[in-house]
Amino acid sequence: MQKDKLVFDLIDQELERQRNGIELIASENFTSLQVMEAMGTSLTNKYAEGYPGKRYYGGCEIVDQIEQIAIDRVKQVFNCAYANVQPHSGAQANAALMMAILQPGDKILGLDLSMGGHLTHGSPVNFSGKIYKPFFYGVKKETGLIDYEMLEEKARTEKPALIICGASAYSRDIDYARIRKVADEINAFVLCDMAHPAGLIAKGLLSSPFEHCHFVTSTTHKTLRGPRGGIILMKTDFENPFGLKDPKGNIRMMSHLLDMAVFPGTQGGPLEHVIAAKAVAFGELLTDEFTVYITQVQKNAQAMAKAFMAKGYEIISGGTDNHLMLIDLRNKNITGKKAQETLDKAHITLNKNAVPFDDKSPFVTSGIRVGVPAITTRGMKETDMQIVVDFIDEVLMNIDNETIVAKVKEEVKTFMKQFPLYPALK
Ligand code: DSN
């Protein structure tokens, strides 16, 4: 077979794009080379429906070992009793989790998408809002912080079967104990979707959801710096409250319901090449090198927020505890859409984002979300954050001046040469 020049040329172009630009999408990162290498292997050829030691196909003796390593390592990282590493994504992890514990029509309570939540936490355009009956809490207008009183009030009034915490555009820590307290009052489960800050939680830089939430889901490709994928975790396994028994009449544990909900409930064959890459990434998470990295992520985010605020930018909640910040551009009279599109031209990549109580549509928005995991992987430190903010500010303050935008693009390209990406690749 001839090499597919068309596709491989585009892959080369994407690598160049990543090398030349400043990547500020809060949900993106650059995996290590060995994580990428694990993905591009013969494991992609293998069917392995089932779980290690209990598969529906022959020839699984090698992938069994790989999947078990991934499970053991992620359990060690988060000090938890149960892990399922098969979800193809965070959305799949949440779909399986809800399938395991909810019936169609059950009520769920999550953070509103327009206040920093996530599609799979009950949005009407997502399975979670179509199959289940969603209710939402928000953030407080004055502070930008989660409105726990509103959460408690909705919980007590609606009595959802599941309360979801976790967010995709929220820069502060979460009071999991408070959420669990009201959940216990109404007999609800608590899920933390820690996809965004998982790497900081892994190293104790943010509060841990594990003590207080029955279930924790995550993606593996954001601050965990692994391949694209999902996981489901539990600190402790427990007897399922639905009365399901095995053929001998023993109560099935919650871990069994979760495994069944992933396969065969919502997925077929696991992606063992991705699971191998997850195993490698979880191994990296256990190292001191990762601790140094993720500590730098938090320092960089704080330095960046400070630099933005010094230039008069309005950060929702006035700062950040984690890896990202949400900037309200209304005082600069710029929409999120225009900011994203113009910054793209200068090879600065981020996403427009609704801010709490936004008066603009989700296609336009009043804000941008800025995250530092990827640029920290490139090797940037606090002093570099000022330079990045200066680039962004120069573009935004000259948003219709193509000459200046083109000049910043060249400066960005030169600046990024100091931070090589995958030098071993051509
Ligand atoms: N799309 C992800 C993000 O950007 O936060 C969430 O799934």
PDB file of N, CA and C in Angstrom, residues 228-295:
ATOM      1  N   ARG A 228      -6.660  11.118  24.560  1.00  0.00           N
ATOM      2  CA  ARG A 228      -8.084  11.455  24.654  1.00  0.00           C
ATOM      3  C   ARG A 228      -8.837  10.235  25.147  1.00  0.00           C
ATOM      4  N   GLY A 229      -9.616  10.401  26.213  1.00  0.00           N
ATOM      5  CA  GLY A 229     -10.370   9.268  26.739  1.00  0.00           C
ATOM      6  C   GLY A 229     -11.026   9.607  28.054  1.00  0.00           C
ATOM      7  N   GLY A 230     -11.679   8.609  28.653  1.00  0.00           N
ATOM      8  CA  GLY A 230     -12.386   8.829  29.918  1.00  0.00           C
ATOM      9  C   GLY A 230     -12.095   7.739  30.938  1.00  0.00           C
ATOM     10  N   ILE A 231     -12.474   8.003  32.181  1.00  0.00           N
ATOM     11  CA  ILE A 231     -12.346   7.022  33.273  1.00  0.00           C
ATOM     12  C   ILE A 231     -13.509   7.229  34.253  1.00  0.00           C
ATOM     13  N   ILE A 232     -13.829   6.147  34.965  1.00  0.00           N
ATOM     14  CA  ILE A 232     -14.796   6.232  36.068  1.00  0.00           C
ATOM     15  C   ILE A 232     -14.091   5.667  37.305  1.00  0.00           C
ATOM     16  N   LEU A 233     -14.206   6.381  38.426  1.00  0.00           N
ATOM     17  CA  LEU A 233     -13.520   5.976  39.656  1.00  0.00           C
ATOM     18  C   LEU A 233     -14.482   5.994  40.845  1.00  0.00           C
ATOM     19  N   MET A 234     -14.182   5.170  41.833  1.00  0.00           N
ATOM     20  CA  MET A 234     -14.880   5.256  43.128  1.00  0.00           C
ATOM     21  C   MET A 234     -13.842   5.084  44.224  1.00  0.00           C
ATOM     22  N   LYS A 235     -13.946   5.911  45.253  1.00  0.00           N
ATOM     23  CA  LYS A 235     -13.038   5.789  46.401  1.00  0.00           C
ATOM     24  C   LYS A 235     -13.252   4.432  47.077  1.00  0.00           C
ATOM     25  N   THR A 236     -14.547   4.109  47.285  1.00  0.00           N
ATOM     26  CA  THR A 236     -14.874   2.798  47.861  1.00  0.00           C
ATOM     27  C   THR A 236     -16.046   2.199  47.097  1.00  0.00           C
ATOM     28  N   ASP A 237     -15.977   0.912  46.911  1.00  0.00           N
ATOM     29  CA  ASP A 237     -17.089   0.198  46.282  1.00  0.00           C
ATOM     30  C   ASP A 237     -18.178   0.042  47.344  1.00  0.00           C
ATOM     31  N   PHE A 238     -19.405  -0.123  46.930  1.00  0.00           N
ATOM     32  CA  PHE A 238     -20.470  -0.333  47.923  1.00  0.00           C
ATOM     33  C   PHE A 238     -21.599  -1.151  47.318  1.00  0.00           C
ATOM     34  N   GLU A 239     -22.405  -1.723  48.175  1.00  0.00           N
ATOM     35  CA  GLU A 239     -23.518  -2.549  47.699  1.00  0.00           C
ATOM     36  C   GLU A 239     -24.487  -1.677  46.924  1.00  0.00           C
ATOM     37  N   ASN A 240     -24.877  -2.147  45.734  1.00  0.00           N
ATOM     38  CA  ASN A 240     -25.807  -1.334  44.963  1.00  0.00           C
ATOM     39  C   ASN A 240     -27.159  -1.328  45.672  1.00  0.00           C
ATOM     40  N   PRO A 241     -27.819  -0.168  45.625  1.00  0.00           N
ATOM     41  CA  PRO A 241     -29.086  -0.060  46.369  1.00  0.00           C
ATOM     42  C   PRO A 241     -30.286  -0.527  45.554  1.00  0.00           C
ATOM     43  N   PHE A 242     -30.025  -1.135  44.378  1.00  0.00           N
ATOM     44  CA  PHE A 242     -31.144  -1.484  43.496  1.00  0.00           C
ATOM     45  C   PHE A 242     -31.552  -2.955  43.605  1.00  0.00           C
ATOM     46  N   GLY A 243     -30.860  -3.694  44.469  1.00  0.00           N
ATOM     47  CA  GLY A 243     -31.274  -5.076  44.728  1.00  0.00           C
ATOM     48  C   GLY A 243     -30.816  -6.093  43.697  1.00  0.00           C
ATOM     49  N   LEU A 244     -29.957  -5.658  42.729  1.00  0.00           N
ATOM     50  CA  LEU A 244     -29.504  -6.630  41.718  1.00  0.00           C
ATOM     51  C   LEU A 244     -28.640  -7.710  42.374  1.00  0.00           C
ATOM     52  N   LYS A 245     -28.967  -8.994  42.062  1.00  0.00           N
ATOM     53  CA  LYS A 245     -28.222 -10.099  42.680  1.00  0.00           C
ATOM     54  C   LYS A 245     -27.574 -10.959  41.602  1.00  0.00           C
ATOM     55  N   ASP A 246     -26.498 -11.663  41.962  1.00  0.00           N
ATOM     56  CA  ASP A 246     -25.893 -12.605  41.023  1.00  0.00           C
ATOM     57  C   ASP A 246     -26.668 -13.927  41.101  1.00  0.00           C
ATOM     58  N   PRO A 247     -26.322 -14.935  40.231  1.00  0.00           N
ATOM     59  CA  PRO A 247     -27.113 -16.169  40.205  1.00  0.00           C
ATOM     60  C   PRO A 247     -27.138 -16.897  41.555  1.00  0.00           C
ATOM     61  N   LYS A 248     -26.139 -16.627  42.410  1.00  0.00           N
ATOM     62  CA  LYS A 248     -26.135 -17.293  43.719  1.00  0.00           C
ATOM     63  C   LYS A 248     -26.916 -16.499  44.772  1.00  0.00           C
ATOM     64  N   GLY A 249     -27.525 -15.400  44.345  1.00  0.00           N
ATOM     65  CA  GLY A 249     -28.329 -14.615  45.286  1.00  0.00           C
ATOM     66  C   GLY A 249     -27.539 -13.580  46.062  1.00  0.00           C
ATOM     67  N   ASN A 250     -26.240 -13.410  45.706  1.00  0.00           N
ATOM     68  CA  ASN A 250     -25.450 -12.375  46.392  1.00  0.00           C
ATOM     69  C   ASN A 250     -25.719 -11.012  45.735  1.00  0.00           C
ATOM     70  N   ILE A 251     -25.771  -9.990  46.580  1.00  0.00           N
ATOM     71  CA  ILE A 251     -25.967  -8.624  46.051  1.00  0.00           C
ATOM     72  C   ILE A 251     -24.768  -8.247  45.169  1.00  0.00           C
ATOM     73  N   ARG A 252     -25.039  -7.732  43.975  1.00  0.00           N
ATOM     74  CA  ARG A 252     -23.966  -7.226  43.120  1.00  0.00           C
ATOM     75  C   ARG A 252     -23.501  -5.875  43.642  1.00  0.00           C
ATOM     76  N   MET A 253     -22.192  -5.648  43.566  1.00  0.00           N
ATOM     77  CA  MET A 253     -21.649  -4.381  44.048  1.00  0.00           C
ATOM     78  C   MET A 253     -21.822  -3.291  42.984  1.00  0.00           C
ATOM     79  N   MET A 254     -21.670  -2.042  43.399  1.00  0.00           N
ATOM     80  CA  MET A 254     -21.784  -0.916  42.471  1.00  0.00           C
ATOM     81  C   MET A 254     -20.751  -1.031  41.345  1.00  0.00           C
ATOM     82  N   SER A 255     -19.552  -1.525  41.661  1.00  0.00           N
ATOM     83  CA  SER A 255     -18.519  -1.683  40.628  1.00  0.00           C
ATOM     84  C   SER A 255     -19.026  -2.562  39.489  1.00  0.00           C
ATOM     85  N   HIS A 256     -19.816  -3.572  39.830  1.00  0.00           N
ATOM     86  CA  HIS A 256     -20.361  -4.462  38.802  1.00  0.00           C
ATOM     87  C   HIS A 256     -21.335  -3.688  37.905  1.00  0.00           C
ATOM     88  N   LEU A 257     -22.198  -2.871  38.533  1.00  0.00           N
ATOM     89  CA  LEU A 257     -23.154  -2.090  37.735  1.00  0.00           C
ATOM     90  C   LEU A 257     -22.420  -1.114  36.815  1.00  0.00           C
ATOM     91  N   LEU A 258     -21.354  -0.510  37.323  1.00  0.00           N
ATOM     92  CA  LEU A 258     -20.613   0.452  36.505  1.00  0.00           C
ATOM     93  C   LEU A 258     -19.925  -0.254  35.337  1.00  0.00           C
ATOM     94  N   ASP A 259     -19.270  -1.379  35.630  1.00  0.00           N
ATOM     95  CA  ASP A 259     -18.621  -2.126  34.548  1.00  0.00           C
ATOM     96  C   ASP A 259     -19.645  -2.520  33.480  1.00  0.00           C
ATOM     97  N   MET A 260     -20.795  -3.005  33.924  1.00  0.00           N
ATOM     98  CA  MET A 260     -21.834  -3.430  32.978  1.00  0.00           C
ATOM     99  C   MET A 260     -22.378  -2.244  32.163  1.00  0.00           C
ATOM    100  N   ALA A 261     -22.401  -1.073  32.786  1.00  0.00           N
ATOM    101  CA  ALA A 261     -22.938   0.104  32.091  1.00  0.00           C
ATOM    102  C   ALA A 261     -21.962   0.597  31.017  1.00  0.00           C
ATOM    103  N   VAL A 262     -20.655   0.385  31.248  1.00  0.00           N
ATOM    104  CA  VAL A 262     -19.676   0.770  30.212  1.00  0.00           C
ATOM    105  C   VAL A 262     -19.739  -0.259  29.080  1.00  0.00           C
ATOM    106  N   PHE A 263     -19.509  -1.516  29.412  1.00  0.00           N
ATOM    107  CA  PHE A 263     -19.679  -2.605  28.450  1.00  0.00           C
ATOM    108  C   PHE A 263     -20.502  -3.709  29.100  1.00  0.00           C
ATOM    109  N   PRO A 264     -21.598  -4.139  28.557  1.00  0.00           N
ATOM    110  CA  PRO A 264     -22.125  -3.845  27.214  1.00  0.00           C
ATOM    111  C   PRO A 264     -23.111  -2.686  27.156  1.00  0.00           C
ATOM    112  N   GLY A 265     -23.260  -1.940  28.270  1.00  0.00           N
ATOM    113  CA  GLY A 265     -24.321  -0.927  28.329  1.00  0.00           C
ATOM    114  C   GLY A 265     -24.220   0.173  27.298  1.00  0.00           C
ATOM    115  N   THR A 266     -23.045   0.793  27.199  1.00  0.00           N
ATOM    116  CA  THR A 266     -22.949   1.961  26.312  1.00  0.00           C
ATOM    117  C   THR A 266     -21.818   1.858  25.290  1.00  0.00           C
ATOM    118  N   GLN A 267     -20.937   0.890  25.438  1.00  0.00           N
ATOM    119  CA  GLN A 267     -19.819   0.755  24.497  1.00  0.00           C
ATOM    120  C   GLN A 267     -19.653  -0.708  24.077  1.00  0.00           C
ATOM    121  N   GLY A 268     -18.953  -0.876  22.946  1.00  0.00           N
ATOM    122  CA  GLY A 268     -18.544  -2.219  22.530  1.00  0.00           C
ATOM    123  C   GLY A 268     -17.090  -2.425  22.916  1.00  0.00           C
ATOM    124  N   GLY A 269     -16.276  -2.783  21.922  1.00  0.00           N
ATOM    125  CA  GLY A 269     -14.873  -3.097  22.201  1.00  0.00           C
ATOM    126  C   GLY A 269     -14.109  -1.907  22.736  1.00  0.00           C
ATOM    127  N   PRO A 270     -13.310  -2.118  23.785  1.00  0.00           N
ATOM    128  CA  PRO A 270     -12.474  -1.031  24.299  1.00  0.00           C
ATOM    129  C   PRO A 270     -11.338  -0.699  23.337  1.00  0.00           C
ATOM    130  N   LEU A 271     -10.846   0.518  23.416  1.00  0.00           N
ATOM    131  CA  LEU A 271      -9.747   0.948  22.542  1.00  0.00           C
ATOM    132  C   LEU A 271      -8.448   0.636  23.286  1.00  0.00           C
ATOM    133  N   GLU A 272      -7.927  -0.577  23.072  1.00  0.00           N
ATOM    134  CA  GLU A 272      -6.777  -0.999  23.889  1.00  0.00           C
ATOM    135  C   GLU A 272      -5.515  -0.194  23.600  1.00  0.00           C
ATOM    136  N   HIS A 273      -5.414   0.360  22.374  1.00  0.00           N
ATOM    137  CA  HIS A 273      -4.251   1.219  22.091  1.00  0.00           C
ATOM    138  C   HIS A 273      -4.334   2.503  22.921  1.00  0.00           C
ATOM    139  N   VAL A 274      -5.553   3.007  23.112  1.00  0.00           N
ATOM    140  CA  VAL A 274      -5.712   4.210  23.946  1.00  0.00           C
ATOM    141  C   VAL A 274      -5.525   3.838  25.423  1.00  0.00           C
ATOM    142  N   ILE A 275      -6.008   2.663  25.793  1.00  0.00           N
ATOM    143  CA  ILE A 275      -5.842   2.222  27.188  1.00  0.00           C
ATOM    144  C   ILE A 275      -4.344   2.051  27.503  1.00  0.00           C
ATOM    145  N   ALA A 276      -3.572   1.575  26.536  1.00  0.00           N
ATOM    146  CA  ALA A 276      -2.114   1.475  26.750  1.00  0.00           C
ATOM    147  C   ALA A 276      -1.519   2.868  26.977  1.00  0.00           C
ATOM    148  N   ALA A 277      -2.006   3.820  26.185  1.00  0.00           N
ATOM    149  CA  ALA A 277      -1.504   5.198  26.349  1.00  0.00           C
ATOM    150  C   ALA A 277      -1.948   5.769  27.696  1.00  0.00           C
ATOM    151  N   LYS A 278      -3.169   5.406  28.131  1.00  0.00           N
ATOM    152  CA  LYS A 278      -3.607   5.831  29.469  1.00  0.00           C
ATOM    153  C   LYS A 278      -2.666   5.238  30.518  1.00  0.00           C
ATOM    154  N   ALA A 279      -2.319   3.965  30.358  1.00  0.00           N
ATOM    155  CA  ALA A 279      -1.422   3.310  31.326  1.00  0.00           C
ATOM    156  C   ALA A 279      -0.098   4.071  31.420  1.00  0.00           C
ATOM    157  N   VAL A 280       0.430   4.456  30.265  1.00  0.00           N
ATOM    158  CA  VAL A 280       1.701   5.186  30.249  1.00  0.00           C
ATOM    159  C   VAL A 280       1.529   6.547  30.947  1.00  0.00           C
ATOM    160  N   ALA A 281       0.432   7.228  30.617  1.00  0.00           N
ATOM    161  CA  ALA A 281       0.198   8.550  31.228  1.00  0.00           C
ATOM    162  C   ALA A 281       0.010   8.421  32.744  1.00  0.00           C
ATOM    163  N   PHE A 282      -0.687   7.376  33.191  1.00  0.00           N
ATOM    164  CA  PHE A 282      -0.887   7.200  34.642  1.00  0.00           C
ATOM    165  C   PHE A 282       0.453   6.914  35.316  1.00  0.00           C
ATOM    166  N   GLY A 283       1.329   6.214  34.619  1.00  0.00           N
ATOM    167  CA  GLY A 283       2.681   5.996  35.148  1.00  0.00           C
ATOM    168  C   GLY A 283       3.394   7.330  35.322  1.00  0.00           C
ATOM    169  N   GLU A 284       3.233   8.219  34.340  1.00  0.00           N
ATOM    170  CA  GLU A 284       3.858   9.541  34.424  1.00  0.00           C
ATOM    171  C   GLU A 284       3.278  10.355  35.590  1.00  0.00           C
ATOM    172  N   LEU A 285       1.959  10.178  35.799  1.00  0.00           N
ATOM    173  CA  LEU A 285       1.310  10.912  36.905  1.00  0.00           C
ATOM    174  C   LEU A 285       1.906  10.559  38.258  1.00  0.00           C
ATOM    175  N   LEU A 286       2.416   9.350  38.357  1.00  0.00           N
ATOM    176  CA  LEU A 286       2.968   8.898  39.648  1.00  0.00           C
ATOM    177  C   LEU A 286       4.357   9.477  39.929  1.00  0.00           C
ATOM    178  N   THR A 287       4.927  10.179  38.957  1.00  0.00           N
ATOM    179  CA  THR A 287       6.303  10.665  39.134  1.00  0.00           C
ATOM    180  C   THR A 287       6.354  12.056  39.783  1.00  0.00           C
ATOM    181  N   ASP A 288       7.539  12.366  40.349  1.00  0.00           N
ATOM    182  CA  ASP A 288       7.748  13.712  40.897  1.00  0.00           C
ATOM    183  C   ASP A 288       7.772  14.744  39.780  1.00  0.00           C
ATOM    184  N   GLU A 289       8.185  14.300  38.585  1.00  0.00           N
ATOM    185  CA  GLU A 289       8.242  15.216  37.441  1.00  0.00           C
ATOM    186  C   GLU A 289       6.844  15.793  37.176  1.00  0.00           C
ATOM    187  N   PHE A 290       5.837  14.951  37.297  1.00  0.00           N
ATOM    188  CA  PHE A 290       4.472  15.447  37.071  1.00  0.00           C
ATOM    189  C   PHE A 290       4.070  16.424  38.175  1.00  0.00           C
ATOM    190  N   THR A 291       4.498  16.145  39.402  1.00  0.00           N
ATOM    191  CA  THR A 291       4.176  17.065  40.513  1.00  0.00           C
ATOM    192  C   THR A 291       4.758  18.450  40.215  1.00  0.00           C
ATOM    193  N   VAL A 292       6.004  18.466  39.721  1.00  0.00           N
ATOM    194  CA  VAL A 292       6.639  19.753  39.390  1.00  0.00           C
ATOM    195  C   VAL A 292       5.827  20.434  38.285  1.00  0.00           C
ATOM    196  N   TYR A 293       5.434  19.661  37.288  1.00  0.00           N
ATOM    197  CA  TYR A 293       4.666  20.222  36.161  1.00  0.00           C
ATOM    198  C   TYR A 293       3.357  20.854  36.631  1.00  0.00           C
ATOM    199  N   ILE A 294       2.576  20.084  37.387  1.00  0.00           N
ATOM    200  CA  ILE A 294       1.224  20.554  37.711  1.00  0.00           C
ATOM    201  C   ILE A 294       1.263  21.697  38.733  1.00  0.00           C
ATOM    202  N   THR A 295       2.303  21.709  39.556  1.00  0.00           N
ATOM    203  CA  THR A 295       2.484  22.842  40.473  1.00  0.00           C
ATOM    204  C   THR A 295       2.767  24.107  39.657  1.00  0.00           C
TER     205      THR A 295
END
